[in-house]
């Protein structure tokens, strides 16, 4: 048996930054990670056939976010601003897209500004925009909520979306050419330099606790003791059925916390990364009818509605994003079936045949985060009940049990790696001060 000041469950962004900060403050820290790697939903791989590192999970820094950019600078890691034009394909027709592409957007924001009592965005649309003339608006908003926020319109908070959309936010999007995992590796190395310990293949199954003491048991029958514990489990794991892989048996139970987690939203996602012989979408080529020069993002009415390139890098790589209820609909597809779906989708988007797309294909990587038992989805979104739920899970239990992660962040960067970093940092500082 080993004894520590703080034990942390999960070596993702939140857990590693919390561990690094606690170790710097002189705390004896142990991180227990169920996987055979660090990073959680950040996972960069080097795969044969690809000319660049492949981001199977988180890829972007969404704006000039202080914690993320500060850590990148501290680690000395290069980050580039996403470039390129946005394009849209609907009913087979291609056009360049812009921020004003959703008709009646100003009217939507005006109606939202008048809302005083929160309600799901789906209900809001049906109440305020029920007529046939607003069908396009309803479909556009639904597509955005499901695709970007990975949310269900029957649950997503209208007031939270109002806050998100009311900000005139044309913030830059950054990515790391060397891969996001390099930043997590930097944190892990720095944590260990400060005396922190990180254990992989350590799936936590049971936690027994009383004020000022926790006993943690792992699947390999090892026991760790600590004065305090930080849980950084993805929200999808908290919401899983009891006895599912990754769930933790608590003694005594924490029913208020369990219930609060059930009130929050967590979206599904399947991510596609495909490399081709060349960036055929940039060329005047008889193989492709739809040329999209300087392509950055591509939005559409296709089965996989969102794609993007590696701009400003010139790698002939397209990333596809299938999120929300659409991802749930395809979650039981095999990787072979999902690849066919991706090829057929790209054939539609570029006005060519599936055979042409398949002939161009060099390498593929498809990650279904929704069926991963240690994740069970993508990231959190705000429901009508989220604000009250966050008040519960943001507090410690007896100054002994603490909770962190992107789902516990309440602010404009919700659902991002920045949210995970900020949450872990805040909890670490609370523990040091206490």
Tab-separated table of N, CA and C in Angstrom, residues 183-246:
chain	number	residue	atom	x	y	z
A	183	UNK	N	1.947	18.301	-25.922
A	183	UNK	CA	1.696	19.175	-24.781
A	183	UNK	C	1.398	18.363	-23.527
A	184	UNK	N	0.633	17.286	-23.682
A	184	UNK	CA	0.344	16.430	-22.530
A	184	UNK	C	1.601	15.719	-22.041
A	185	UNK	N	2.467	15.319	-22.981
A	185	UNK	CA	3.732	14.689	-22.597
A	185	UNK	C	4.601	15.664	-21.806
A	186	UNK	N	4.595	16.932	-22.207
A	186	UNK	CA	5.341	17.957	-21.479
A	186	UNK	C	4.850	18.059	-20.044
A	187	UNK	N	3.537	18.068	-19.857
A	187	UNK	CA	2.975	18.164	-18.508
A	187	UNK	C	3.337	16.934	-17.674
A	188	UNK	N	3.256	15.752	-18.290
A	188	UNK	CA	3.572	14.525	-17.559
A	188	UNK	C	5.032	14.507	-17.116
A	189	UNK	N	5.930	14.902	-18.022
A	189	UNK	CA	7.360	14.916	-17.682
A	189	UNK	C	7.633	15.927	-16.574
A	190	UNK	N	7.019	17.112	-16.684
A	190	UNK	CA	7.232	18.137	-15.667
A	190	UNK	C	6.672	17.693	-14.320
A	191	UNK	N	5.516	17.016	-14.356
A	191	UNK	CA	4.921	16.503	-13.113
A	191	UNK	C	5.877	15.532	-12.425
A	192	UNK	N	6.452	14.629	-13.193
A	192	UNK	CA	7.357	13.635	-12.612
A	192	UNK	C	8.668	14.266	-12.136
A	193	UNK	N	9.105	15.306	-12.832
A	193	UNK	CA	10.295	16.022	-12.370
A	193	UNK	C	10.076	16.651	-10.996
A	194	UNK	N	8.813	17.044	-10.736
A	194	UNK	CA	8.470	17.666	-9.456
A	194	UNK	C	8.183	16.630	-8.367
A	195	UNK	N	8.300	15.340	-8.721
A	195	UNK	CA	8.089	14.280	-7.741
A	195	UNK	C	6.748	13.580	-7.855
A	196	UNK	N	5.891	14.012	-8.788
A	196	UNK	CA	4.611	13.344	-8.982
A	196	UNK	C	4.780	11.980	-9.647
A	197	UNK	N	3.827	11.091	-9.422
A	197	UNK	CA	3.882	9.747	-10.003
A	197	UNK	C	2.672	9.541	-10.908
A	198	UNK	N	2.898	8.870	-12.035
A	198	UNK	CA	1.822	8.567	-12.984
A	198	UNK	C	1.836	7.073	-13.259
A	199	UNK	N	0.720	6.415	-12.997
A	199	UNK	CA	0.618	4.970	-13.204
A	199	UNK	C	-0.378	4.689	-14.322
A	200	UNK	N	0.065	3.970	-15.355
A	200	UNK	CA	-0.805	3.567	-16.455
A	200	UNK	C	-1.378	2.184	-16.187
A	201	UNK	N	-2.366	1.796	-16.995
A	201	UNK	CA	-3.034	0.493	-16.840
A	201	UNK	C	-3.537	0.301	-15.408
A	202	UNK	N	-4.016	1.380	-14.830
A	202	UNK	CA	-4.493	1.351	-13.439
A	202	UNK	C	-5.961	1.770	-13.415
A	203	UNK	N	-6.824	0.858	-13.789
A	203	UNK	CA	-8.257	1.117	-13.826
A	203	UNK	C	-8.810	1.105	-12.401
A	204	UNK	N	-9.325	2.241	-11.961
A	204	UNK	CA	-9.874	2.334	-10.608
A	204	UNK	C	-11.268	1.703	-10.582
A	205	UNK	N	-11.502	0.830	-9.635
A	205	UNK	CA	-12.795	0.139	-9.538
A	205	UNK	C	-13.574	0.523	-8.281
A	206	UNK	N	-12.863	0.799	-7.177
A	206	UNK	CA	-13.529	1.087	-5.905
A	206	UNK	C	-12.824	2.246	-5.192
A	207	UNK	N	-13.617	3.102	-4.579
A	207	UNK	CA	-13.090	4.152	-3.726
A	207	UNK	C	-13.875	4.152	-2.416
A	208	UNK	N	-13.172	3.894	-1.320
A	208	UNK	CA	-13.767	4.013	0.013
A	208	UNK	C	-13.209	5.282	0.649
A	209	UNK	N	-14.056	6.013	1.333
A	209	UNK	CA	-13.582	7.293	1.847
A	209	UNK	C	-14.278	7.691	3.141
A	210	UNK	N	-13.599	8.531	3.856
A	210	UNK	CA	-14.155	9.283	4.972
A	210	UNK	C	-13.441	10.624	4.947
A	211	UNK	N	-13.872	11.549	5.719
A	211	UNK	CA	-13.266	12.883	5.695
A	211	UNK	C	-11.768	12.789	5.967
A	212	UNK	N	-10.994	13.316	5.025
A	212	UNK	CA	-9.546	13.350	5.199
A	212	UNK	C	-8.817	12.085	4.811
A	213	UNK	N	-9.543	11.100	4.238
A	213	UNK	CA	-8.869	9.854	3.866
A	213	UNK	C	-9.636	9.130	2.775
A	214	UNK	N	-8.894	8.632	1.763
A	214	UNK	CA	-9.498	7.804	0.711
A	214	UNK	C	-8.642	6.561	0.506
A	215	UNK	N	-9.321	5.477	0.175
A	215	UNK	CA	-8.645	4.235	-0.184
A	215	UNK	C	-9.112	3.849	-1.579
A	216	UNK	N	-8.172	3.742	-2.501
A	216	UNK	CA	-8.489	3.514	-3.910
A	216	UNK	C	-7.985	2.138	-4.317
A	217	UNK	N	-8.883	1.361	-4.915
A	217	UNK	CA	-8.511	0.030	-5.404
A	217	UNK	C	-8.572	0.011	-6.927
A	218	UNK	N	-7.590	-0.626	-7.545
A	218	UNK	CA	-7.538	-0.728	-8.998
A	218	UNK	C	-7.808	-2.156	-9.440
A	219	UNK	N	-8.002	-2.329	-10.732
A	219	UNK	CA	-8.336	-3.642	-11.276
A	219	UNK	C	-7.199	-4.640	-11.125
A	220	UNK	N	-5.971	-4.146	-10.976
A	220	UNK	CA	-4.850	-5.063	-10.754
A	220	UNK	C	-4.603	-5.307	-9.266
A	221	UNK	N	-5.639	-5.003	-8.455
A	221	UNK	CA	-5.671	-5.316	-7.025
A	221	UNK	C	-4.648	-4.531	-6.213
A	222	UNK	N	-4.241	-3.385	-6.720
A	222	UNK	CA	-3.360	-2.525	-5.945
A	222	UNK	C	-4.204	-1.499	-5.203
A	223	UNK	N	-3.720	-1.076	-4.038
A	223	UNK	CA	-4.452	-0.138	-3.198
A	223	UNK	C	-3.587	1.101	-2.962
A	224	UNK	N	-4.225	2.260	-3.108
A	224	UNK	CA	-3.542	3.529	-2.887
A	224	UNK	C	-4.325	4.314	-1.840
A	225	UNK	N	-3.625	4.884	-0.886
A	225	UNK	CA	-4.243	5.721	0.143
A	225	UNK	C	-3.852	7.176	-0.080
A	226	UNK	N	-4.758	8.077	0.224
A	226	UNK	CA	-4.470	9.506	0.096
A	226	UNK	C	-5.376	10.282	1.032
A	227	UNK	N	-4.999	11.535	1.254
A	227	UNK	CA	-5.841	12.415	2.075
A	227	UNK	C	-6.986	12.990	1.253
A	228	UNK	N	-6.751	13.214	-0.036
A	228	UNK	CA	-7.759	13.797	-0.920
A	228	UNK	C	-7.687	13.123	-2.282
A	229	UNK	N	-8.773	13.246	-3.041
A	229	UNK	CA	-8.835	12.626	-4.360
A	229	UNK	C	-9.502	13.588	-5.336
A	230	UNK	N	-8.979	13.611	-6.567
A	230	UNK	CA	-9.604	14.376	-7.652
A	230	UNK	C	-10.049	13.387	-8.721
A	231	UNK	N	-11.328	13.394	-9.039
A	231	UNK	CA	-11.864	12.579	-10.124
A	231	UNK	C	-11.898	13.423	-11.396
A	232	UNK	N	-11.269	12.948	-12.469
A	232	UNK	CA	-11.344	13.654	-13.749
A	232	UNK	C	-11.951	12.757	-14.824
A	233	UNK	N	-12.884	11.907	-14.417
A	233	UNK	CA	-13.545	11.010	-15.361
A	233	UNK	C	-14.359	11.807	-16.371
A	234	UNK	N	-14.399	11.386	-17.644
A	234	UNK	CA	-15.316	12.015	-18.595
A	234	UNK	C	-16.754	11.897	-18.114
A	235	UNK	N	-17.566	12.869	-18.462
A	235	UNK	CA	-18.967	12.870	-18.039
A	235	UNK	C	-19.685	11.610	-18.495
A	236	UNK	N	-19.316	11.109	-19.683
A	236	UNK	CA	-19.959	9.892	-20.184
A	236	UNK	C	-19.767	8.696	-19.275
A	237	UNK	N	-18.631	8.639	-18.587
A	237	UNK	CA	-18.380	7.539	-17.649
A	237	UNK	C	-19.227	7.717	-16.396
A	238	UNK	N	-19.346	8.951	-15.902
A	238	UNK	CA	-20.217	9.199	-14.750
A	238	UNK	C	-21.667	8.828	-15.074
A	239	UNK	N	-22.057	8.991	-16.321
A	239	UNK	CA	-23.443	8.740	-16.703
A	239	UNK	C	-23.708	7.290	-17.103
A	240	UNK	N	-22.670	6.470	-17.167
A	240	UNK	CA	-22.826	5.081	-17.595
A	240	UNK	C	-23.597	4.261	-16.566
A	241	UNK	N	-24.142	3.157	-17.016
A	241	UNK	CA	-24.846	2.246	-16.128
A	241	UNK	C	-23.897	1.699	-15.064
A	242	UNK	N	-24.389	1.484	-13.852
A	242	UNK	CA	-23.541	0.893	-12.810
A	242	UNK	C	-22.917	-0.423	-13.284
A	243	UNK	N	-21.703	-0.660	-12.842
A	243	UNK	CA	-20.949	-1.875	-13.179
A	243	UNK	C	-20.426	-1.885	-14.612
A	244	UNK	N	-20.609	-0.780	-15.346
A	244	UNK	CA	-20.009	-0.684	-16.671
A	244	UNK	C	-18.506	-0.468	-16.536
A	245	UNK	N	-17.755	-0.816	-17.587
A	245	UNK	CA	-16.314	-0.594	-17.573
A	245	UNK	C	-16.005	0.863	-17.312
A	246	UNK	N	-15.119	1.114	-16.376
A	246	UNK	CA	-14.714	2.481	-16.069
A	246	UNK	C	-15.469	3.121	-14.924
